[in-house]
Amino acid sequence: MSIDTAHAPDWTIPQDWEGYTAADHATWTTLYERQAALLPGRACNEYLAGLRALDISRGIPDFRLLSDKLLALTGWQVVAVPGLVPEDIFFDHLANRRFPAGNFIRRPDQLDYLEEPDVFHDVFGHVPMLTDPVFADYMQAYGRGGLRAMQFGRLPNLARLYWYTVEFGLLRTDAGLRIYGAGIVSSGGESRFALDDPSPNRIGFSLRRVLRTPYRIDDFQQVYFVIESLPALLDETVNTDFAPLYEELANLPDIPIAAIEQTDHVYTHGTQHYAAAH
Ligand SMILES: [Fe+2]
């Protein structure tokens, strides 16, 4: 499928579900089966319950059917886009409870390699968490916050919140750390690395701390932030006045990616061996 398909002003395009080949569906099912086998005991209960509720194990889901289920659960929909979309368009979709998902799927020889988020990352990774009412509200709040961050010129800071929660977040539970981030649950390698590897730091979530911490887009993360609960994440996000925070951040340096701060709640002081070797 071409990525320069004509799109509407909000960048949405028809998913063209009928256009997927048998090989496209087989790629989905291969990835699905691999991750579904890996995630029990690793992904959080909210994610696993969402995955079961969506029933998306057999081939690339039709967004129309997916949206029907999601609308009934939390009022969200999935809309097709040709790939990454401009930030303001992305935030506007989230603020209106629409999740933009790439409609293309990686090639069979790219199962572990992604240049740009495809339908497997976007749907398998993100949509199960959108069945959780609290996380559903958090994503909408993030969309609204994104539009405001653009006005303040602090989007690079806010983008770190998305990265370290929606994409690469870990959740503390009585049974141990669990994954809720889409970038982790959709990746076989990182599903293991994020929880088991001694290399990365794992640090208790703090909004200020996260907004000051850069991230890497090219490899496994060097630091993961652990939230206490999804309601705590939502509460802190919606009850924080970001305007003074952004002013404060303008005068503070970034925290080096692998640093441990005195005030950090440290779950793992990582060796950083993996990052040093790659
Ligand atoms: Fe993503």
Coordinates of C-alpha atoms and ligand atoms in Angstrom, one line a residue:
M1 CA 0.0 0.0 0.0
S2 CA 1.4 3.4 -0.9
I3 CA 2.1 5.9 1.9
D4 CA 1.4 9.0 -0.3
T5 CA -2.3 8.2 -0.8
A6 CA -4.5 11.3 -0.9
H7 CA -5.8 12.1 2.5
A8 CA -8.5 14.2 4.1
P9 CA -7.5 17.5 6.0
D10 CA -7.4 15.4 9.2
W11 CA -5.0 13.0 7.3
T12 CA -7.4 10.1 7.6
I13 CA -7.7 7.7 4.7
P14 CA -9.9 4.7 4.1
Q15 CA -8.2 1.6 5.7
D16 CA -8.9 -0.3 2.5
W17 CA -9.2 -3.5 4.5
E18 CA -10.2 -5.4 1.4
G19 CA -6.9 -4.4 -0.1
Y20 CA -4.7 -6.5 2.3
T21 CA -3.2 -9.6 0.8
A22 CA -3.2 -13.1 2.4
A23 CA 0.5 -12.5 3.1
D24 CA -0.4 -9.2 4.9
H25 CA -2.8 -11.0 7.1
A26 CA -0.4 -13.9 7.7
T27 CA 2.2 -11.3 8.9
W28 CA -0.2 -10.0 11.4
T29 CA -1.1 -13.4 12.7
T30 CA 2.5 -14.5 13.0
L31 CA 3.3 -11.3 15.0
Y32 CA 0.1 -11.7 17.1
E33 CA 0.8 -15.3 18.0
R34 CA 4.4 -14.6 19.0
Q35 CA 3.5 -11.6 21.2
A36 CA 0.3 -13.2 22.7
A37 CA 2.4 -16.2 23.9
L38 CA 5.0 -13.9 25.4
L39 CA 2.8 -11.3 27.2
P40 CA 1.0 -13.2 30.0
G41 CA 2.9 -12.5 33.1
R42 CA 4.6 -9.5 31.4
A43 CA 1.9 -7.2 30.2
C44 CA -0.4 -5.6 32.8
N45 CA -3.9 -7.1 33.4
E46 CA -5.5 -4.1 31.8
Y47 CA -3.7 -4.7 28.5
L48 CA -4.4 -8.4 28.5
A49 CA -8.0 -7.9 29.2
G50 CA -8.2 -5.4 26.4
L51 CA -6.5 -7.8 24.0
R52 CA -9.0 -10.5 24.8
A53 CA -12.0 -8.1 24.5
L54 CA -10.9 -6.9 21.1
D55 CA -10.6 -10.5 19.6
I56 CA -8.0 -9.5 17.0
S57 CA -6.0 -12.7 16.7
R58 CA -6.9 -13.7 13.1
G59 CA -5.5 -11.3 10.5
I60 CA -5.3 -7.5 10.3
P61 CA -8.5 -6.2 12.0
D62 CA -11.0 -4.2 10.1
F63 CA -11.0 -0.8 11.8
R64 CA -14.8 -0.5 11.3
L65 CA -15.4 -3.5 13.5
L66 CA -12.6 -2.6 15.9
S67 CA -14.1 0.9 16.3
D68 CA -17.6 -0.5 17.0
K69 CA -16.1 -2.6 19.9
L70 CA -14.0 0.3 21.2
L71 CA -16.8 2.9 21.0
A72 CA -19.0 0.6 23.1
L73 CA -16.3 0.2 25.7
T74 CA -14.7 3.7 26.1
G75 CA -16.0 5.9 23.3
W76 CA -12.7 5.7 21.3
Q77 CA -12.4 4.9 17.6
V78 CA -9.5 3.8 15.4
V79 CA -9.0 5.8 12.2
A80 CA -6.6 5.0 9.4
V81 CA -3.7 7.3 8.4
P82 CA -0.9 6.8 5.9
G83 CA 1.9 6.8 8.5
L84 CA 3.1 9.4 10.9
V85 CA 1.0 12.6 10.8
P86 CA 1.8 16.2 11.8
E87 CA 1.7 16.7 15.5
D88 CA -1.2 19.1 15.7
I89 CA -3.3 16.6 13.6
F90 CA -2.3 13.8 15.9
F91 CA -3.2 15.7 19.1
D92 CA -6.5 16.7 17.7
H93 CA -7.4 13.1 17.0
L94 CA -6.5 12.1 20.5
A95 CA -8.3 15.0 22.0
N96 CA -11.4 13.7 20.2
R97 CA -10.9 10.1 21.2
R98 CA -9.7 8.9 17.8
F99 CA -6.6 6.9 17.6
P100 CA -4.8 7.3 14.2
A101 CA -3.3 4.0 13.1
G102 CA -1.1 3.3 10.1
N103 CA -3.0 1.1 7.6
F104 CA 0.1 -0.6 6.2
I105 CA 1.9 -3.6 7.6
R106 CA 5.6 -4.4 7.6
R107 CA 7.0 -6.9 5.1
P108 CA 7.5 -10.5 6.2
D109 CA 11.3 -9.9 6.2
Q110 CA 10.9 -7.0 8.6
L111 CA 9.2 -8.8 11.5
D112 CA 11.5 -7.3 14.1
Y113 CA 12.4 -4.1 12.3
L114 CA 10.2 -1.0 11.9
E115 CA 11.1 2.3 10.3
E116 CA 7.7 3.7 11.0
P117 CA 4.8 2.5 13.2
D118 CA 2.7 0.1 11.2
V119 CA -0.8 -1.4 11.8
F120 CA 0.6 -4.1 14.1
H121 CA 2.4 -1.6 16.3
D122 CA -0.5 0.8 16.3
V123 CA -3.4 -1.6 16.8
F124 CA -1.8 -4.5 18.8
G125 CA 0.4 -2.1 20.8
H126 CA -2.0 0.8 21.5
V127 CA -5.6 -0.2 21.1
P128 CA -5.9 -2.8 23.9
M129 CA -5.0 -0.1 26.5
L130 CA -7.7 2.1 25.0
T131 CA -10.3 -0.4 26.3
D132 CA -9.4 0.7 29.8
P133 CA -11.5 3.6 30.9
V134 CA -8.7 5.3 32.9
F135 CA -6.1 5.0 30.2
A136 CA -8.6 6.0 27.6
D137 CA -9.1 9.3 29.5
Y138 CA -5.3 9.7 29.9
M139 CA -4.8 9.5 26.1
Q140 CA -7.5 12.1 25.5
A141 CA -5.9 14.4 28.2
Y142 CA -2.5 13.9 26.4
G143 CA -4.0 15.0 23.1
R144 CA -5.4 18.2 24.8
G145 CA -2.0 18.7 26.5
G146 CA -0.2 18.3 23.3
L147 CA -2.1 21.2 21.6
R148 CA -1.3 23.4 24.7
A149 CA 2.4 22.4 24.7
M150 CA 2.6 23.5 21.1
Q151 CA 1.4 26.9 22.1
F152 CA 4.0 27.1 24.8
G153 CA 6.7 25.9 22.5
R154 CA 7.5 23.0 24.9
L155 CA 6.4 20.0 22.8
P156 CA 9.9 18.4 23.0
N157 CA 9.3 18.2 26.8
L158 CA 5.8 16.9 26.6
A159 CA 6.7 14.3 23.9
R160 CA 8.8 12.6 26.6
L161 CA 5.7 12.0 28.6
Y162 CA 4.1 10.1 25.7
W163 CA 7.3 8.2 25.1
Y164 CA 7.9 7.1 28.7
T165 CA 4.3 6.3 29.4
V166 CA 2.2 5.4 26.3
E167 CA 5.1 3.9 24.4
F168 CA 7.5 2.6 27.0
G169 CA 5.7 2.6 30.3
L170 CA 6.0 0.1 33.1
L171 CA 3.4 -0.4 35.9
R172 CA 4.1 -1.5 39.4
T173 CA 1.8 -4.3 40.6
D174 CA 1.8 -6.7 43.6
A175 CA 3.0 -9.4 41.2
G176 CA 5.9 -7.4 40.0
L177 CA 6.6 -4.9 37.2
R178 CA 4.3 -5.2 34.2
I179 CA 4.3 -3.6 30.7
Y180 CA 1.6 -1.2 29.5
G181 CA 3.7 0.7 26.8
A182 CA 2.8 0.0 23.2
G183 CA 6.4 0.2 22.0
I184 CA 7.2 -2.7 24.4
V185 CA 4.2 -5.0 24.0
S186 CA 4.5 -4.9 20.2
S187 CA 8.2 -5.9 20.3
G188 CA 9.4 -9.3 21.1
G189 CA 12.9 -8.2 22.0
E190 CA 11.8 -5.3 24.2
S191 CA 9.1 -7.3 25.9
R192 CA 11.9 -9.3 27.4
F193 CA 14.5 -6.6 27.7
A194 CA 12.3 -4.0 29.5
L195 CA 11.5 -6.4 32.4
D196 CA 14.4 -8.9 32.5
D197 CA 17.6 -7.3 31.3
P198 CA 20.0 -5.8 34.0
S199 CA 21.1 -3.1 31.6
P200 CA 18.4 -0.4 31.7
N201 CA 17.5 1.8 34.7
R202 CA 14.0 1.4 36.0
I203 CA 12.9 4.4 38.0
G204 CA 9.6 5.5 39.7
F205 CA 7.6 7.8 37.5
S206 CA 7.8 11.5 38.3
L207 CA 6.3 14.0 35.8
R208 CA 9.0 16.6 36.2
R209 CA 11.7 14.0 35.9
V210 CA 10.2 12.5 32.8
L211 CA 9.8 15.9 31.1
R212 CA 13.5 16.5 31.6
T213 CA 14.7 13.1 30.3
P214 CA 15.6 12.6 26.6
Y215 CA 14.9 9.3 25.0
R216 CA 16.3 7.2 22.2
I217 CA 14.3 6.2 19.2
D218 CA 16.8 3.9 17.6
D219 CA 17.2 1.0 20.1
F220 CA 16.0 -0.4 23.4
Q221 CA 15.5 2.2 26.1
Q222 CA 18.2 3.0 28.6
V223 CA 15.6 4.0 31.2
Y224 CA 12.0 2.9 31.9
F225 CA 9.7 4.8 34.3
V226 CA 7.4 2.8 36.5
I227 CA 4.0 4.2 37.4
E228 CA 2.2 3.3 40.6
S229 CA -1.2 2.9 38.9
L230 CA -3.1 4.1 35.9
P231 CA -5.4 6.3 38.0
A232 CA -2.3 7.9 39.6
L233 CA -0.9 8.7 36.1
L234 CA -4.2 10.2 35.0
D235 CA -4.7 12.2 38.1
E236 CA -1.2 13.7 38.0
T237 CA -1.6 14.6 34.4
V238 CA -5.0 16.3 34.5
N239 CA -4.3 18.0 37.9
T240 CA -1.0 19.5 36.9
D241 CA -0.9 23.1 35.6
F242 CA 1.7 22.7 32.9
A243 CA 2.2 26.4 32.2
P244 CA 4.4 27.1 35.3
L245 CA 6.0 23.7 34.8
Y246 CA 7.0 24.6 31.3
E247 CA 8.4 28.0 32.5
E248 CA 10.5 26.1 35.1
L249 CA 11.7 23.6 32.5
A250 CA 12.9 26.3 30.2
N251 CA 15.6 27.1 32.8
L252 CA 16.5 23.6 33.7
P253 CA 19.0 21.3 31.9
D254 CA 18.0 17.9 30.6
I255 CA 18.9 15.0 32.8
P256 CA 21.3 12.7 31.0
I257 CA 19.5 9.6 29.7
A258 CA 21.2 7.0 32.0
A259 CA 21.6 9.2 35.1
I260 CA 20.2 8.4 38.5
E261 CA 19.1 11.4 40.5
Q262 CA 19.2 11.6 44.3
T263 CA 15.4 11.9 44.4
D264 CA 14.8 9.0 42.1
H265 CA 12.9 5.9 43.4
V266 CA 15.2 3.3 41.9
Y267 CA 13.7 -0.1 41.0
T268 CA 16.8 -1.1 39.0
H269 CA 20.1 0.7 38.9
G270 CA 21.0 -0.6 35.4
T271 CA 24.4 -1.7 34.3
Q272 CA 23.9 0.1 30.9
H273 CA 26.0 -2.8 29.4
Y274 CA 23.5 -3.1 26.5
A275 CA 23.7 0.6 25.6
A276 CA 27.5 0.6 25.9
A277 CA 27.8 -2.3 23.5
H278 CA 25.4 -1.0 20.8
Ligands
FE1 FE 3.2 4.0 19.1

